[in-house]
PDB file of C-alpha atoms in Angstrom:
ATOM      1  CA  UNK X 209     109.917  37.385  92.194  1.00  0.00           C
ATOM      2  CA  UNK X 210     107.008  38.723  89.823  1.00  0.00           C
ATOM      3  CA  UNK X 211     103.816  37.363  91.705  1.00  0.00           C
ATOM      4  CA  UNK X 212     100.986  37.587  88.841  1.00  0.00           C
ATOM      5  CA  UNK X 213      98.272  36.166  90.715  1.00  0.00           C
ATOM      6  CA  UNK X 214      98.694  38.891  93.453  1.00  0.00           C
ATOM      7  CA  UNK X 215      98.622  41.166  91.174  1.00  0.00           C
ATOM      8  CA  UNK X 216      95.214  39.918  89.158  1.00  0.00           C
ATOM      9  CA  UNK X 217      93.909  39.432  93.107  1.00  0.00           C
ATOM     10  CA  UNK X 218      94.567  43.022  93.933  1.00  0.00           C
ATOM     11  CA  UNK X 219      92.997  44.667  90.547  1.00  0.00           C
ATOM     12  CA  UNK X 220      89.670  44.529  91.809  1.00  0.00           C
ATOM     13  CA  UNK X 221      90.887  46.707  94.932  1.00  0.00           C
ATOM     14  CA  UNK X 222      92.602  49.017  92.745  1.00  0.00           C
ATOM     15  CA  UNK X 223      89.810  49.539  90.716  1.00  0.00           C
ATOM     16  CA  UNK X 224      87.465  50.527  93.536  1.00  0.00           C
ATOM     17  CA  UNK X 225      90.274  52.651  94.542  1.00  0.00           C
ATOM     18  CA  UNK X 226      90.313  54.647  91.035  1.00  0.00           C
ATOM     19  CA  UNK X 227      86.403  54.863  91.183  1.00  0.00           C
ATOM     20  CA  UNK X 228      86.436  56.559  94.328  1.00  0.00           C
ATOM     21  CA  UNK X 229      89.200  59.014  93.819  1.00  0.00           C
ATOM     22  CA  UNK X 230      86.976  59.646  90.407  1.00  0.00           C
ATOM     23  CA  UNK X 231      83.706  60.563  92.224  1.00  0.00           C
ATOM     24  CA  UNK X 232      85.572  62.704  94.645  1.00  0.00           C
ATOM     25  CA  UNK X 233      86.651  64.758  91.887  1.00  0.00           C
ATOM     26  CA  UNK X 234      83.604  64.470  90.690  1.00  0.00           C
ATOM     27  CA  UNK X 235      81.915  65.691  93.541  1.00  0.00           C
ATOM     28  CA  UNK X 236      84.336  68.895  93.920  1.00  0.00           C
ATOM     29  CA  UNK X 237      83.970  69.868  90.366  1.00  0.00           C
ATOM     30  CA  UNK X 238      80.023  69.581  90.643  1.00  0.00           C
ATOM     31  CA  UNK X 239      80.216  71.457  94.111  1.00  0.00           C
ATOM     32  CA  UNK X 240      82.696  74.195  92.821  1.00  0.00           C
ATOM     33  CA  UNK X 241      80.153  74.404  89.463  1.00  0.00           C
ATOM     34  CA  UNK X 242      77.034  74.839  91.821  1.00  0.00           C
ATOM     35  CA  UNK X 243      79.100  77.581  94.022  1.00  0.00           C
ATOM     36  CA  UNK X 244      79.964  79.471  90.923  1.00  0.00           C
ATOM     37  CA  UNK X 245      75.827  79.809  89.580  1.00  0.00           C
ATOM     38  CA  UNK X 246      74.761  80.710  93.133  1.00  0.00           C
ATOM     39  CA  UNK X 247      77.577  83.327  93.890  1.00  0.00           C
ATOM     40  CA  UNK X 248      78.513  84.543  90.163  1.00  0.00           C
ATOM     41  CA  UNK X 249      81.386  86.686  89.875  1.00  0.00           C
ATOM     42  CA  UNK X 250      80.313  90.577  90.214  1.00  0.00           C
ATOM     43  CA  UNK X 251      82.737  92.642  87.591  1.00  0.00           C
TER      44      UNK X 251
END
C-alpha cells in the first residue's frame, strides 16, 4: 500500500518544486523592497 521507492523517486521533483516556490517569493519580496526605496512613503 505504502510505495517507498515512489516516494524516494519523487523527492527530487518535490524539491525543485520547493526551490521554485522559494525564489518566487524571493523575487516578490526583493521587487516589493526595490518599489518601496524608489517610491518611499510621503507622510
Amino acid at each position: 500500500m505504502f510505495d517507498l521507492q515512489a516516494l524516494l523517486d519523487s523527492l527530487p521533483m518535490m524539491g525543485y518544486g520547493m526551490l521554485g516556490i522559494f525564489i518566487a517569493v524571493a523575487v516578490i519580496i526583493l521587487v516589493v523592497a526595490a518599489l518601496c526605496k524608489i517610491f518611499p512613503v510621503k507622510k
